[in-house]
C-alpha positions as a printed NumPy array, in Angstrom:
array([[ 160.204,  -89.248, -110.895],
       [ 161.027,  -86.788, -113.432],
       [ 164.198,  -87.251, -115.529],
       [ 166.062,  -84.331, -116.976],
       [ 167.787,  -83.727, -120.775],
       [ 170.657,  -81.089, -120.674],
       [ 171.015,  -80.205, -124.241],
       [ 174.923,  -79.387, -124.678],
       [ 175.61 ,  -80.978, -128.226],
       [ 175.399,  -77.545, -130.116],
       [ 178.635,  -76.367, -132.253],
       [ 178.75 ,  -73.328, -130.294],
       [ 179.066,  -70.834, -133.353],
       [ 177.843,  -67.901, -131.688],
       [ 180.198,  -68.138, -128.948],
       [ 183.43 ,  -68.111, -130.901],
       [ 186.379,  -67.687, -130.415],
       [ 185.61 ,  -68.946, -127.05 ],
       [ 184.505,  -72.279, -128.636],
       [ 187.552,  -72.719, -130.828],
       [ 189.041,  -75.4  , -128.349],
       [ 186.125,  -76.19 , -126.134],
       [ 182.263,  -76.947, -126.113],
       [ 180.039,  -73.901, -125.315],
       [ 179.007,  -75.976, -122.023],
       [ 182.646,  -75.373, -120.858],
       [ 182.686,  -71.745, -121.39 ],
       [ 183.269,  -70.16 , -117.988],
       [ 180.704,  -67.761, -116.255],
       [ 181.241,  -66.545, -112.817],
       [ 183.951,  -69.344, -112.222],
       [ 181.881,  -71.923, -113.21 ],
       [ 181.303,  -73.861, -116.522],
       [ 177.871,  -73.207, -118.207],
       [ 176.967,  -76.954, -118.11 ],
       [ 177.556,  -76.889, -114.327],
       [ 175.   ,  -73.945, -114.09 ],
       [ 172.54 ,  -76.162, -115.776],
       [ 173.282,  -79.026, -113.871],
       [ 172.478,  -76.972, -110.924],
       [ 168.969,  -75.803, -112.201],
       [ 168.027,  -79.588, -112.766],
       [ 169.312,  -81.031, -109.381],
       [ 166.532,  -83.038, -107.964],
       [ 165.786,  -84.752, -111.354],
       [ 166.615,  -88.352, -111.955],
       [ 167.977,  -89.725, -114.15 ],
       [ 170.171,  -86.685, -115.667],
       [ 171.324,  -87.236, -119.315],
       [ 173.49 ,  -84.73 , -121.344],
       [ 174.157,  -84.706, -125.12 ],
       [ 177.564,  -83.887, -126.347],
       [ 178.812,  -83.237, -129.926],
       [ 181.399,  -80.337, -130.579],
       [ 184.619,  -81.19 , -128.632],
       [ 182.906,  -83.93 , -127.049],
       [ 185.712,  -85.362, -125.28 ],
       [ 186.266,  -82.329, -123.225],
       [ 182.695,  -82.269, -122.178],
       [ 182.587,  -86.102, -121.266],
       [ 185.807,  -85.842, -119.157],
       [ 184.266,  -82.981, -117.267],
       [ 181.151,  -84.791, -116.536],
       [ 182.566,  -88.043, -116.146],
       [ 182.459,  -87.559, -112.139],
       [ 179.016,  -85.926, -111.802],
       [ 176.793,  -89.176, -112.184],
       [ 175.136,  -88.149, -115.289],
       [ 174.427,  -90.311, -118.521],
       [ 176.404,  -88.6  , -121.387],
       [ 175.15 ,  -89.267, -124.989],
       [ 177.713,  -88.482, -127.907],
       [ 175.61 ,  -87.317, -130.875],
       [ 177.704,  -88.394, -133.9  ],
       [ 177.965,  -87.885, -136.69 ],
       [ 174.631,  -86.277, -136.794],
       [ 173.326,  -83.534, -134.461],
       [ 169.813,  -84.315, -133.698],
       [ 168.344,  -81.175, -132.443],
       [ 166.17 ,  -80.694, -129.396],
       [ 163.477,  -83.   , -130.257],
       [ 165.615,  -85.537, -131.839],
       [ 168.174,  -85.313, -128.987],
       [ 165.291,  -85.738, -126.455],
       [ 163.877,  -88.84 , -128.391],
       [ 167.485,  -90.426, -128.411],
       [ 167.766,  -90.228, -124.769],
       [ 164.59 ,  -91.735, -124.042],
       [ 165.977,  -95.205, -123.337],
       [ 167.949,  -93.577, -120.551],
       [ 165.157,  -91.363, -118.998],
       [ 162.82 ,  -93.795, -118.664],
       [ 159.16 ,  -93.603, -118.796],
       [ 157.244,  -90.48 , -117.709],
       [ 157.864,  -86.716, -118.582],
       [ 161.235,  -85.086, -118.791],
       [ 162.558,  -81.774, -117.789],
       [ 164.409,  -80.278, -120.692],
       [ 167.347,  -77.725, -120.165],
       [ 169.36 ,  -75.628, -122.254],
       [ 172.98 ,  -75.213, -121.229],
       [ 173.443,  -71.573, -122.316],
       [ 172.15 ,  -69.512, -119.364],
       [ 172.25 ,  -68.711, -115.786],
       [ 169.751,  -67.854, -113.225],
       [ 169.165,  -66.223, -109.861],
       [ 166.184,  -67.424, -107.585],
       [ 164.739,  -70.939, -107.219],
       [ 165.958,  -73.633, -109.289],
       [ 164.069,  -74.585, -112.711],
       [ 163.425,  -78.01 , -111.243],
       [ 161.913,  -76.604, -108.099],
       [ 159.4  ,  -74.287, -109.86 ],
       [ 158.374,  -76.517, -112.785],
       [ 157.974,  -79.447, -110.662],
       [ 155.612,  -77.749, -108.066],
       [ 153.608,  -76.601, -111.045],
       [ 153.395,  -79.661, -112.917],
       [ 149.863,  -80.878, -113.692],
       [ 149.862,  -83.894, -115.952],
       [ 146.102,  -84.073, -115.977],
       [ 145.595,  -80.835, -117.798],
       [ 149.129,  -80.481, -119.287],
       [ 151.237,  -82.137, -122.094],
       [ 154.148,  -79.445, -121.425],
       [ 155.05 ,  -76.944, -119.395],
       [ 157.521,  -74.131, -120.273],
       [ 159.426,  -71.96 , -117.56 ],
       [ 159.116,  -68.282, -118.69 ],
       [ 160.507,  -64.91 , -117.451],
       [ 159.154,  -61.429, -118.126],
       [ 161.328,  -59.27 , -120.297],
       [ 161.84 ,  -56.987, -117.432],
       [ 163.868,  -59.761, -115.513],
       [ 165.837,  -61.262, -118.47 ],
       [ 169.281,  -60.249, -119.157],
       [ 170.819,  -60.133, -122.602],
       [ 169.295,  -60.366, -126.221],
       [ 166.139,  -61.841, -125.19 ],
       [ 162.817,  -61.454, -126.843],
       [ 159.261,  -62.471, -126.215],
       [ 158.082,  -66.066, -127.101],
       [ 154.889,  -66.706, -125.519],
       [ 151.869,  -65.157, -123.898],
       [ 150.172,  -66.707, -121.116],
       [ 146.474,  -66.864, -121.156],
       [ 143.855,  -68.127, -118.805],
       [ 144.598,  -70.908, -116.707],
       [ 148.208,  -70.57 , -117.542],
       [ 147.807,  -71.785, -121.197],
       [ 150.559,  -70.567, -123.756],
       [ 150.127,  -69.123, -127.213],
       [ 152.987,  -67.795, -129.395],
       [ 153.427,  -64.05 , -128.728],
       [ 156.461,  -62.015, -129.863],
       [ 155.688,  -59.41 , -127.362],
       [ 154.98 ,  -62.098, -124.42 ],
       [ 157.242,  -63.716, -121.949],
       [ 160.737,  -64.977, -122.844],
       [ 161.303,  -68.925, -122.785],
       [ 164.314,  -69.697, -120.471],
       [ 165.162,  -72.996, -122.292],
       [ 163.642,  -74.995, -119.562],
       [ 160.498,  -76.935, -119.534],
       [ 158.671,  -80.362, -118.628],
       [ 157.243,  -82.309, -121.634],
       [ 155.506,  -85.575, -121.557],
       [ 157.542,  -87.907, -123.876],
       [ 154.791,  -90.375, -125.008],
       [ 154.506,  -88.995, -128.639],
       [ 158.355,  -89.192, -129.088],
       [ 158.482,  -93.099, -128.684],
       [ 156.755,  -93.629, -132.143],
       [ 158.112,  -90.608, -134.114],
       [ 160.109,  -91.886, -136.868],
       [ 162.164,  -88.475, -137.475],
       [ 165.898,  -88.642, -136.546],
       [ 166.334,  -84.479, -136.469],
       [ 163.597,  -82.323, -135.228],
       [ 162.877,  -79.505, -132.535],
       [ 160.922,  -79.518, -129.516],
       [ 159.059,  -76.79 , -131.089],
       [ 157.204,  -79.012, -133.063],
       [ 155.795,  -80.56 , -130.129],
       [ 155.071,  -77.283, -128.295],
       [ 152.951,  -75.815, -130.941],
       [ 150.972,  -78.767, -130.989],
       [ 150.481,  -78.833, -127.532],
       [ 149.493,  -75.175, -127.628],
       [ 146.844,  -75.972, -130.518],
       [ 145.211,  -78.494, -127.992],
       [ 145.319,  -75.911, -125.106],
       [ 147.77 ,  -78.449, -123.373],
       [ 150.721,  -76.253, -123.174],
       [ 151.084,  -74.169, -120.199],
       [ 153.698,  -71.857, -118.615],
       [ 154.744,  -70.879, -115.196],
       [ 157.032,  -67.808, -114.472],
       [ 160.559,  -68.047, -113.081],
       [ 160.328,  -65.584, -109.991],
       [ 164.072,  -64.726, -110.215],
       [ 166.39 ,  -63.471, -112.998],
       [ 167.479,  -65.098, -115.93 ],
       [ 170.582,  -64.233, -118.354],
       [ 171.078,  -65.654, -121.739],
       [ 174.789,  -66.46 , -122.55 ],
       [ 174.524,  -67.267, -125.937],
       [ 177.369,  -65.167, -127.021],
       [ 180.627,  -63.869, -125.623],
       [ 179.06 ,  -60.414, -125.034],
       [ 176.642,  -62.049, -122.805],
       [ 179.075,  -63.069, -120.128],
       [ 179.683,  -59.956, -118.452],
       [ 176.106,  -58.988, -118.286],
       [ 175.449,  -62.584, -116.833],
       [ 178.124,  -62.336, -114.05 ],
       [ 177.001,  -58.859, -112.944],
       [ 173.527,  -60.304, -112.849],
       [ 174.832,  -63.043, -110.571],
       [ 176.914,  -60.739, -108.426],
       [ 174.147,  -58.454, -107.511],
       [ 171.683,  -61.388, -106.945],
       [ 168.618,  -59.184, -107.35 ]])
């Protein structure tokens, strides 16, 4: 069983003024909150944990009927690595699917694509990527895919979608409170244990108000 961690605890700074009175996860895109788009992408994972911080009360109220575990990060924001480490008691043993709550997708879900490609015997991490040609918004390359799907940092490569699967074993003994998952990925990559799989649909970054119209157009076209 793969658990899922949805990161929704950011301050929403780039999404202002829409986040003056709500968390970014509750910004509406095509009639649905961003966090609901994210939860759709991790459907099938169990358990599901969502973190909250900015206007946390509103996010907690929204998610209460959805059967997910909500962790209010306060007073300190823990970043992605620290947030995942904080969630380990609720996720249980085994790998975790991590998901940023600021994008929308067409095509199969992130859970379906990642879980089908996950091979723990040769991977410590698996990131879901999309070619620049299928990315909508101010996306830029993050990783190049080498022989056998191994990843290396490459600013001219594919776009990281904000979703992946990581083994959490190393996190349990990490004494840091605040750190990024990038620290884990780069260590995995150096050991040849970070792999990638391509999302076959389209993906839109919704990090700013300007990204909403383009994301909605992509969803409406469904191409």
